[in-house]
Amino acid sequence: MSQPNVIYLKDYQVPAFLIDHTQLHFELMTDYTQVSATLTMRRNPESTEPSADLFLHGDKELTLLSLQIDGEQLSSSSFQRDDNGLTLYNLLDAFSLKIVTQIYPDKNTALEGLYRSGGMFCTQCEAEGFRRITFFQDRPDVMSVFDTTLSADKALYPVLLSNGNLVDSGDSAKGRHFASWHDPHPKPAYLFALVAGDLAHIEASFTTMSGKEISLKVFADAKDLDKLDYAMQSLKKSMRWDEQVYGREYDLEVFNIVAVDFFNMGAMENKGLNIFNTSCVLAHPETTTDASFQRVEAIVAHEYFHNWSGNRVTCRDWFQLSLKEGFTVFRDSQFSADMNSSTVKRIEDVRLLRTAQFSEDAGPMAHAIRPASFIEISNFYTMTVYEKGAEVVRMLHTFLGAEKFREGSDLYFSRHDGQAVTTDDFISAMQDVSGRDFSQFKNWYNQAGTPVLTVTDEYDAQLQCYQIHISQYCPATPGQTEKLPYHLPFCLGLLDENGSDIELAEGESSLLELTETSQTFVFHNIAVKPVPSLLRGFSAPVKLEYAYSREQLVFLISHDADGFNRWEASQKLAAEIILELVDKLINGEELSLDPCLVEAYRAVISDENLDKAMITQVITLPSEQYLAQLCTEVDVSNIHRARQFVRQQLAAALESEFLAAYQGARQAAGRYDPSAQSIAKRSLQNLSLGYLMALNKESHLTLARRQYDTADNMTDSMAALALVVHSQFTQVAEDLLSNFYLKWQEDTLVINQWFSVQASDPKAGTLAKVQQLMKHPAFDFVNPNKVRSLVASFCMQNPINFHAEDGSGYLFLADQIIALDKTNPQLAARLIGPLSKWSSYAKVRQSQIREQLNRILGSGELSADVYEVVTKSLA
Ligand code: TRP
Ligand code: ZN
């Protein structure tokens, strides 16, 4: 097999040519599409090679019909085609290049470029999909003004959309019609989009801060018309918020969103024409859970915010991906924090970071948020680039404060409007407004791995002096053994014996700046030995080690003024207790639960000053995935057993509290609404029901059944369904599952939830069920949402079954990856994740996993996507 090329950041060169204008004409036919591209080109004055040839990217599946320069057909000796594109020789300094290609959207199962989803044509061009449409300099530093004309059958495709503003439309011969769109803002090809289909829409208008009226539309299949309001509301909130918090105004006459069923990721920020996975835009109380409502709000905001952070100012090359993604995730998390509860949002973000990003950073695919090399850029749309990237921006915000940070972002946007830039340019703007030196801070962009901070302290009663020593260290990652120390903000508080924050002496700050491997900070006038509340708000994406006693953790859970750290203390306490029980299980000792956890939980549940959202967070046990993170050798089944034991013990000791919390929330429930407050109520209600169900009592089963039968919203009915399906009451589970299917069989997204509830069942025998469900008529191997709801749910949300002793889970996943690589390489590569972390498991499992990775590698011609992840995982 020919090995795919490695691309290096250090090899970056400016493009030899620029494309000032791109005119596209799409003739959309039933079984093919003809694309005519007219490119207005000139040599790049900044290129150091004044007589360079022109290289245009182009997929090997493109059918080239014609190639003309300034109206003349090119002779075969003046260009050459290979698997990656076209090279044109002996060019003038400026010319017009016309390319006609033919493509086959119906055969496109990879969902990159132009494809059909349901009956509609749509595109996905990020990162390198445009080269599957036509030959082009498909790199983000080539920015062009696009004019696009679509032509299609009017009855089948009444709606024709592209980027920018509509400038012309009308009927043509043979029942066809056309629409022409002009996008005045120069953009890279990855932001190009088109949609053609029979779509319904809702409409609204938004008046910008300078008084411009924008027409907003959200499009979807007619059957989903009643599920679009929430996305529209979220869009309006996002537009207003970006004006108020970042001073960013929208810049076209229209903003369109389209929902599609077949989509590799969540959504895409194409200029003026965002395209969304239906799962990230459709929302209705009866079919959508609270978690999905919040996801819709966050993703609509995320894609909208890209209009500035990504589109107006874009990336020079794909190594800079975190420039737009890290910053935009930071922006959408600020937005969600403002719209809902900021503490809960922070907890959720950190939970995700710690389970998914920390493990990526500790595995064979570990990479810096600005990687130095890659084989396939699609593999770098990662937790690291997105979530850790957002944490890095957040640290700058913490250093500068909201006001200076805003000055910095204003400078960044004005200085680089219309340009393709680098993460260094972003840092420079922040330095220039603040006069600070962030050169050491850039280590965050270049080094992979999660730093570990070790904290010790001492108190001198005589001197009334408290000292804290912090040392930092970052473990080696592939290709990076030596790490330089990081510059990071460390927020802390010191609690006195009543749990109040001690006021710090003049000149002393609760925001410490770490720059060295080891540092000491001294606090004066401290009258009693304080309990430190460390890394408040999770001020840096690090692991923290400090030898808290259980008493101190219990104290922090009930007193810390920082809500995040109250949760953090509860997680630390629970994790320590569960992992101690794991050791006991391994040594065959008898289990008992430390009563301090019960008492801490009891105090939290009955704390009238705590809001329900916080109570829910604090009394949620750490996940098995997070607990696995904390182990040097992961013992999947004993983690599961120990955690189950703790759940049951808590449920038994606090049964009446959970029952009261459950019933209280049920009684308080009014009509469904997705506000943070009602979500909090339902989350406490369903968490309580979960604890009760752990007791395996008929009376609690009755509660769950009643909730399922009477629920007027998907959150409550799905929570009840999941608890029953995952319980020992298998007959009732079967009844509810078939009832649910009959009720919702027409709704794809709901049936996806039905799949994933079954795939995540921790009971034995789930793999066989999943294999059975893959033959279900509602399953479709070519639809990524279906694959995620069944295959990914099993492999990622069901550790106990996925890591079955006989290796059947690994074998199953490898089979799916091999099959999927032939239809959808991006999706196939994403599924390798659960196999790449083999080194943290016991020897037997390690060799079972490696055997499957080797089997994938030997299975024949692989995509670059799968090849990269599998070879790096085996290295
Ligand atoms: N830029 C998209 C975002 O907002 C990510 C994305 C959507 C994507 N579809 C994709 C990336 C397909 C790679 C391939 O985060
Ligand atoms: Zn994004």
PDB file of N, CA and C in Angstrom, residues 354 453-457 466 468 470 490-495 501 529-538 543-557 559-562 564-577 580 594 596:
ATOM      1  N   ARG A 354     -12.129  16.707  30.771  1.00  0.00           N
ATOM      2  CA  ARG A 354     -11.369  15.717  31.541  1.00  0.00           C
ATOM      3  C   ARG A 354     -11.595  14.288  31.070  1.00  0.00           C
ATOM      4  N   LEU A 453      -0.021  19.672  38.090  1.00  0.00           N
ATOM      5  CA  LEU A 453       0.457  20.593  39.123  1.00  0.00           C
ATOM      6  C   LEU A 453       0.436  19.863  40.460  1.00  0.00           C
ATOM      7  N   THR A 454       1.561  19.924  41.172  1.00  0.00           N
ATOM      8  CA  THR A 454       1.597  19.346  42.508  1.00  0.00           C
ATOM      9  C   THR A 454       1.694  20.478  43.510  1.00  0.00           C
ATOM     10  N   VAL A 455       0.759  20.476  44.440  1.00  0.00           N
ATOM     11  CA  VAL A 455       0.678  21.575  45.398  1.00  0.00           C
ATOM     12  C   VAL A 455       0.924  21.053  46.808  1.00  0.00           C
ATOM     13  N   THR A 456       1.801  21.731  47.539  1.00  0.00           N
ATOM     14  CA  THR A 456       1.935  21.473  48.973  1.00  0.00           C
ATOM     15  C   THR A 456       1.849  22.824  49.673  1.00  0.00           C
ATOM     16  N   ASP A 457       1.610  22.792  50.964  1.00  0.00           N
ATOM     17  CA  ASP A 457       1.489  24.064  51.662  1.00  0.00           C
ATOM     18  C   ASP A 457       1.968  23.936  53.090  1.00  0.00           C
ATOM     19  N   TYR A 466       1.073  31.869  55.523  1.00  0.00           N
ATOM     20  CA  TYR A 466       0.694  30.641  54.809  1.00  0.00           C
ATOM     21  C   TYR A 466       1.450  30.616  53.486  1.00  0.00           C
ATOM     22  N   ILE A 468       2.368  28.472  49.877  1.00  0.00           N
ATOM     23  CA  ILE A 468       1.921  27.424  48.971  1.00  0.00           C
ATOM     24  C   ILE A 468       2.991  27.209  47.901  1.00  0.00           C
ATOM     25  N   ILE A 470       3.937  25.334  44.374  1.00  0.00           N
ATOM     26  CA  ILE A 470       3.316  24.696  43.214  1.00  0.00           C
ATOM     27  C   ILE A 470       4.416  24.301  42.235  1.00  0.00           C
ATOM     28  N   PHE A 490      -3.503  30.689  37.999  1.00  0.00           N
ATOM     29  CA  PHE A 490      -3.917  29.767  39.058  1.00  0.00           C
ATOM     30  C   PHE A 490      -4.748  30.566  40.062  1.00  0.00           C
ATOM     31  N   CYS A 491      -6.069  30.368  40.036  1.00  0.00           N
ATOM     32  CA  CYS A 491      -6.946  31.118  40.942  1.00  0.00           C
ATOM     33  C   CYS A 491      -7.160  30.320  42.221  1.00  0.00           C
ATOM     34  N   LEU A 492      -7.114  30.985  43.328  1.00  0.00           N
ATOM     35  CA  LEU A 492      -7.375  30.257  44.571  1.00  0.00           C
ATOM     36  C   LEU A 492      -8.091  31.117  45.598  1.00  0.00           C
ATOM     37  N   GLY A 493      -8.600  30.445  46.624  1.00  0.00           N
ATOM     38  CA  GLY A 493      -9.187  31.132  47.760  1.00  0.00           C
ATOM     39  C   GLY A 493      -8.723  30.409  49.012  1.00  0.00           C
ATOM     40  N   LEU A 494      -8.694  31.120  50.127  1.00  0.00           N
ATOM     41  CA  LEU A 494      -8.306  30.492  51.396  1.00  0.00           C
ATOM     42  C   LEU A 494      -9.494  30.595  52.339  1.00  0.00           C
ATOM     43  N   LEU A 495      -9.973  29.441  52.791  1.00  0.00           N
ATOM     44  CA  LEU A 495     -11.159  29.432  53.642  1.00  0.00           C
ATOM     45  C   LEU A 495     -10.764  29.407  55.118  1.00  0.00           C
ATOM     46  N   ASP A 501     -14.174  33.112  52.827  1.00  0.00           N
ATOM     47  CA  ASP A 501     -12.901  33.458  52.197  1.00  0.00           C
ATOM     48  C   ASP A 501     -12.141  34.455  53.067  1.00  0.00           C
ATOM     49  N   LYS A 529      -5.011  28.386  60.243  1.00  0.00           N
ATOM     50  CA  LYS A 529      -4.603  27.535  59.129  1.00  0.00           C
ATOM     51  C   LYS A 529      -5.791  27.399  58.175  1.00  0.00           C
ATOM     52  N   PRO A 530      -5.636  27.879  56.951  1.00  0.00           N
ATOM     53  CA  PRO A 530      -6.782  27.876  56.040  1.00  0.00           C
ATOM     54  C   PRO A 530      -6.955  26.530  55.323  1.00  0.00           C
ATOM     55  N   VAL A 531      -8.150  26.325  54.786  1.00  0.00           N
ATOM     56  CA  VAL A 531      -8.350  25.233  53.826  1.00  0.00           C
ATOM     57  C   VAL A 531      -8.264  25.882  52.444  1.00  0.00           C
ATOM     58  N   PRO A 532      -7.322  25.457  51.623  1.00  0.00           N
ATOM     59  CA  PRO A 532      -7.194  26.117  50.319  1.00  0.00           C
ATOM     60  C   PRO A 532      -8.221  25.602  49.317  1.00  0.00           C
ATOM     61  N   SER A 533      -8.787  26.522  48.578  1.00  0.00           N
ATOM     62  CA  SER A 533      -9.645  26.161  47.448  1.00  0.00           C
ATOM     63  C   SER A 533      -8.816  26.458  46.200  1.00  0.00           C
ATOM     64  N   LEU A 534      -8.334  25.396  45.562  1.00  0.00           N
ATOM     65  CA  LEU A 534      -7.302  25.538  44.530  1.00  0.00           C
ATOM     66  C   LEU A 534      -7.864  25.486  43.116  1.00  0.00           C
ATOM     67  N   LEU A 535      -7.243  26.249  42.247  1.00  0.00           N
ATOM     68  CA  LEU A 535      -7.604  26.246  40.824  1.00  0.00           C
ATOM     69  C   LEU A 535      -9.094  26.537  40.636  1.00  0.00           C
ATOM     70  N   ARG A 536      -9.542  27.579  41.313  1.00  0.00           N
ATOM     71  CA  ARG A 536     -10.967  27.933  41.255  1.00  0.00           C
ATOM     72  C   ARG A 536     -11.434  28.147  39.821  1.00  0.00           C
ATOM     73  N   GLY A 537     -12.651  27.682  39.566  1.00  0.00           N
ATOM     74  CA  GLY A 537     -13.223  27.813  38.230  1.00  0.00           C
ATOM     75  C   GLY A 537     -12.455  27.027  37.194  1.00  0.00           C
ATOM     76  N   PHE A 538     -11.575  26.157  37.649  1.00  0.00           N
ATOM     77  CA  PHE A 538     -10.707  25.406  36.746  1.00  0.00           C
ATOM     78  C   PHE A 538      -9.987  26.407  35.843  1.00  0.00           C
ATOM     79  N   LYS A 543      -4.048  18.854  35.500  1.00  0.00           N
ATOM     80  CA  LYS A 543      -4.395  17.954  36.594  1.00  0.00           C
ATOM     81  C   LYS A 543      -3.775  18.520  37.857  1.00  0.00           C
ATOM     82  N   LEU A 544      -4.509  18.418  38.946  1.00  0.00           N
ATOM     83  CA  LEU A 544      -4.055  19.034  40.185  1.00  0.00           C
ATOM     84  C   LEU A 544      -3.893  17.977  41.257  1.00  0.00           C
ATOM     85  N   GLU A 545      -2.732  18.000  41.910  1.00  0.00           N
ATOM     86  CA  GLU A 545      -2.531  17.070  43.020  1.00  0.00           C
ATOM     87  C   GLU A 545      -2.269  17.841  44.305  1.00  0.00           C
ATOM     88  N   TYR A 546      -3.137  17.601  45.258  1.00  0.00           N
ATOM     89  CA  TYR A 546      -2.963  18.183  46.581  1.00  0.00           C
ATOM     90  C   TYR A 546      -3.586  17.188  47.555  1.00  0.00           C
ATOM     91  N   ALA A 547      -2.885  16.925  48.652  1.00  0.00           N
ATOM     92  CA  ALA A 547      -3.333  15.874  49.562  1.00  0.00           C
ATOM     93  C   ALA A 547      -4.435  16.369  50.497  1.00  0.00           C
ATOM     94  N   TYR A 548      -5.634  16.543  49.935  1.00  0.00           N
ATOM     95  CA  TYR A 548      -6.770  16.907  50.771  1.00  0.00           C
ATOM     96  C   TYR A 548      -7.152  15.739  51.677  1.00  0.00           C
ATOM     97  N   SER A 549      -7.536  16.047  52.895  1.00  0.00           N
ATOM     98  CA  SER A 549      -8.142  15.013  53.733  1.00  0.00           C
ATOM     99  C   SER A 549      -9.627  14.945  53.368  1.00  0.00           C
ATOM    100  N   ARG A 550     -10.248  13.832  53.698  1.00  0.00           N
ATOM    101  CA  ARG A 550     -11.686  13.726  53.393  1.00  0.00           C
ATOM    102  C   ARG A 550     -12.488  14.799  54.133  1.00  0.00           C
ATOM    103  N   GLU A 551     -12.038  15.146  55.360  1.00  0.00           N
ATOM    104  CA  GLU A 551     -12.743  16.192  56.124  1.00  0.00           C
ATOM    105  C   GLU A 551     -12.674  17.517  55.363  1.00  0.00           C
ATOM    106  N   GLN A 552     -11.507  17.810  54.823  1.00  0.00           N
ATOM    107  CA  GLN A 552     -11.371  19.070  54.079  1.00  0.00           C
ATOM    108  C   GLN A 552     -12.290  19.081  52.856  1.00  0.00           C
ATOM    109  N   LEU A 553     -12.375  17.934  52.176  1.00  0.00           N
ATOM    110  CA  LEU A 553     -13.241  17.884  50.991  1.00  0.00           C
ATOM    111  C   LEU A 553     -14.705  18.083  51.372  1.00  0.00           C
ATOM    112  N   VAL A 554     -15.121  17.427  52.459  1.00  0.00           N
ATOM    113  CA  VAL A 554     -16.503  17.596  52.923  1.00  0.00           C
ATOM    114  C   VAL A 554     -16.754  19.072  53.260  1.00  0.00           C
ATOM    115  N   PHE A 555     -15.769  19.686  53.881  1.00  0.00           N
ATOM    116  CA  PHE A 555     -15.860  21.104  54.255  1.00  0.00           C
ATOM    117  C   PHE A 555     -16.013  21.977  52.999  1.00  0.00           C
ATOM    118  N   LEU A 556     -15.191  21.702  51.996  1.00  0.00           N
ATOM    119  CA  LEU A 556     -15.272  22.493  50.763  1.00  0.00           C
ATOM    120  C   LEU A 556     -16.607  22.280  50.042  1.00  0.00           C
ATOM    121  N   ILE A 557     -17.103  21.040  50.064  1.00  0.00           N
ATOM    122  CA  ILE A 557     -18.386  20.768  49.391  1.00  0.00           C
ATOM    123  C   ILE A 557     -19.479  21.670  49.955  1.00  0.00           C
ATOM    124  N   HIS A 559     -18.955  24.562  51.808  1.00  0.00           N
ATOM    125  CA  HIS A 559     -18.647  25.975  52.073  1.00  0.00           C
ATOM    126  C   HIS A 559     -18.012  26.773  50.966  1.00  0.00           C
ATOM    127  N   ASP A 560     -17.360  26.129  50.040  1.00  0.00           N
ATOM    128  CA  ASP A 560     -16.561  26.908  49.088  1.00  0.00           C
ATOM    129  C   ASP A 560     -17.421  27.951  48.372  1.00  0.00           C
ATOM    130  N   ALA A 561     -16.937  29.191  48.352  1.00  0.00           N
ATOM    131  CA  ALA A 561     -17.664  30.261  47.671  1.00  0.00           C
ATOM    132  C   ALA A 561     -17.641  30.057  46.156  1.00  0.00           C
ATOM    133  N   ASP A 562     -16.704  29.262  45.671  1.00  0.00           N
ATOM    134  CA  ASP A 562     -16.619  28.985  44.244  1.00  0.00           C
ATOM    135  C   ASP A 562     -17.437  27.729  43.939  1.00  0.00           C
ATOM    136  N   PHE A 564     -17.907  26.030  41.307  1.00  0.00           N
ATOM    137  CA  PHE A 564     -17.192  24.986  40.587  1.00  0.00           C
ATOM    138  C   PHE A 564     -16.396  24.103  41.545  1.00  0.00           C
ATOM    139  N   ASN A 565     -15.722  24.733  42.485  1.00  0.00           N
ATOM    140  CA  ASN A 565     -14.889  23.941  43.401  1.00  0.00           C
ATOM    141  C   ASN A 565     -15.696  23.142  44.433  1.00  0.00           C
ATOM    142  N   ARG A 566     -16.916  23.539  44.681  1.00  0.00           N
ATOM    143  CA  ARG A 566     -17.776  22.676  45.521  1.00  0.00           C
ATOM    144  C   ARG A 566     -18.006  21.365  44.779  1.00  0.00           C
ATOM    145  N   TRP A 567     -18.299  21.498  43.504  1.00  0.00           N
ATOM    146  CA  TRP A 567     -18.492  20.292  42.687  1.00  0.00           C
ATOM    147  C   TRP A 567     -17.185  19.485  42.621  1.00  0.00           C
ATOM    148  N   GLU A 568     -16.100  20.213  42.409  1.00  0.00           N
ATOM    149  CA  GLU A 568     -14.799  19.570  42.279  1.00  0.00           C
ATOM    150  C   GLU A 568     -14.465  18.755  43.532  1.00  0.00           C
ATOM    151  N   ALA A 569     -14.749  19.339  44.695  1.00  0.00           N
ATOM    152  CA  ALA A 569     -14.470  18.632  45.950  1.00  0.00           C
ATOM    153  C   ALA A 569     -15.315  17.361  46.041  1.00  0.00           C
ATOM    154  N   SER A 570     -16.565  17.450  45.588  1.00  0.00           N
ATOM    155  CA  SER A 570     -17.424  16.262  45.654  1.00  0.00           C
ATOM    156  C   SER A 570     -16.909  15.179  44.715  1.00  0.00           C
ATOM    157  N   GLN A 571     -16.394  15.571  43.560  1.00  0.00           N
ATOM    158  CA  GLN A 571     -15.867  14.589  42.615  1.00  0.00           C
ATOM    159  C   GLN A 571     -14.620  13.922  43.177  1.00  0.00           C
ATOM    160  N   LYS A 572     -13.772  14.738  43.787  1.00  0.00           N
ATOM    161  CA  LYS A 572     -12.538  14.202  44.373  1.00  0.00           C
ATOM    162  C   LYS A 572     -12.863  13.184  45.452  1.00  0.00           C
ATOM    163  N   LEU A 573     -13.800  13.566  46.311  1.00  0.00           N
ATOM    164  CA  LEU A 573     -14.163  12.682  47.418  1.00  0.00           C
ATOM    165  C   LEU A 573     -14.741  11.369  46.896  1.00  0.00           C
ATOM    166  N   ALA A 574     -15.694  11.475  45.976  1.00  0.00           N
ATOM    167  CA  ALA A 574     -16.339  10.268  45.462  1.00  0.00           C
ATOM    168  C   ALA A 574     -15.334   9.399  44.700  1.00  0.00           C
ATOM    169  N   ALA A 575     -14.486  10.032  43.906  1.00  0.00           N
ATOM    170  CA  ALA A 575     -13.527   9.255  43.111  1.00  0.00           C
ATOM    171  C   ALA A 575     -12.557   8.511  44.030  1.00  0.00           C
ATOM    172  N   GLU A 576     -12.086   9.207  45.069  1.00  0.00           N
ATOM    173  CA  GLU A 576     -11.152   8.577  45.995  1.00  0.00           C
ATOM    174  C   GLU A 576     -11.799   7.366  46.664  1.00  0.00           C
ATOM    175  N   ILE A 577     -13.053   7.534  47.057  1.00  0.00           N
ATOM    176  CA  ILE A 577     -13.769   6.439  47.733  1.00  0.00           C
ATOM    177  C   ILE A 577     -14.000   5.267  46.785  1.00  0.00           C
ATOM    178  N   GLU A 580     -10.744   3.412  46.041  1.00  0.00           N
ATOM    179  CA  GLU A 580     -10.341   2.603  47.187  1.00  0.00           C
ATOM    180  C   GLU A 580     -11.113   1.275  47.185  1.00  0.00           C
ATOM    181  N   ASP A 594     -17.630   4.592  53.030  1.00  0.00           N
ATOM    182  CA  ASP A 594     -17.280   5.613  54.015  1.00  0.00           C
ATOM    183  C   ASP A 594     -18.500   6.507  54.237  1.00  0.00           C
ATOM    184  N   CYS A 596     -18.847   9.303  55.307  1.00  0.00           N
ATOM    185  CA  CYS A 596     -18.697  10.747  55.047  1.00  0.00           C
ATOM    186  C   CYS A 596     -19.330  11.137  53.718  1.00  0.00           C
TER     187      CYS A 596
END
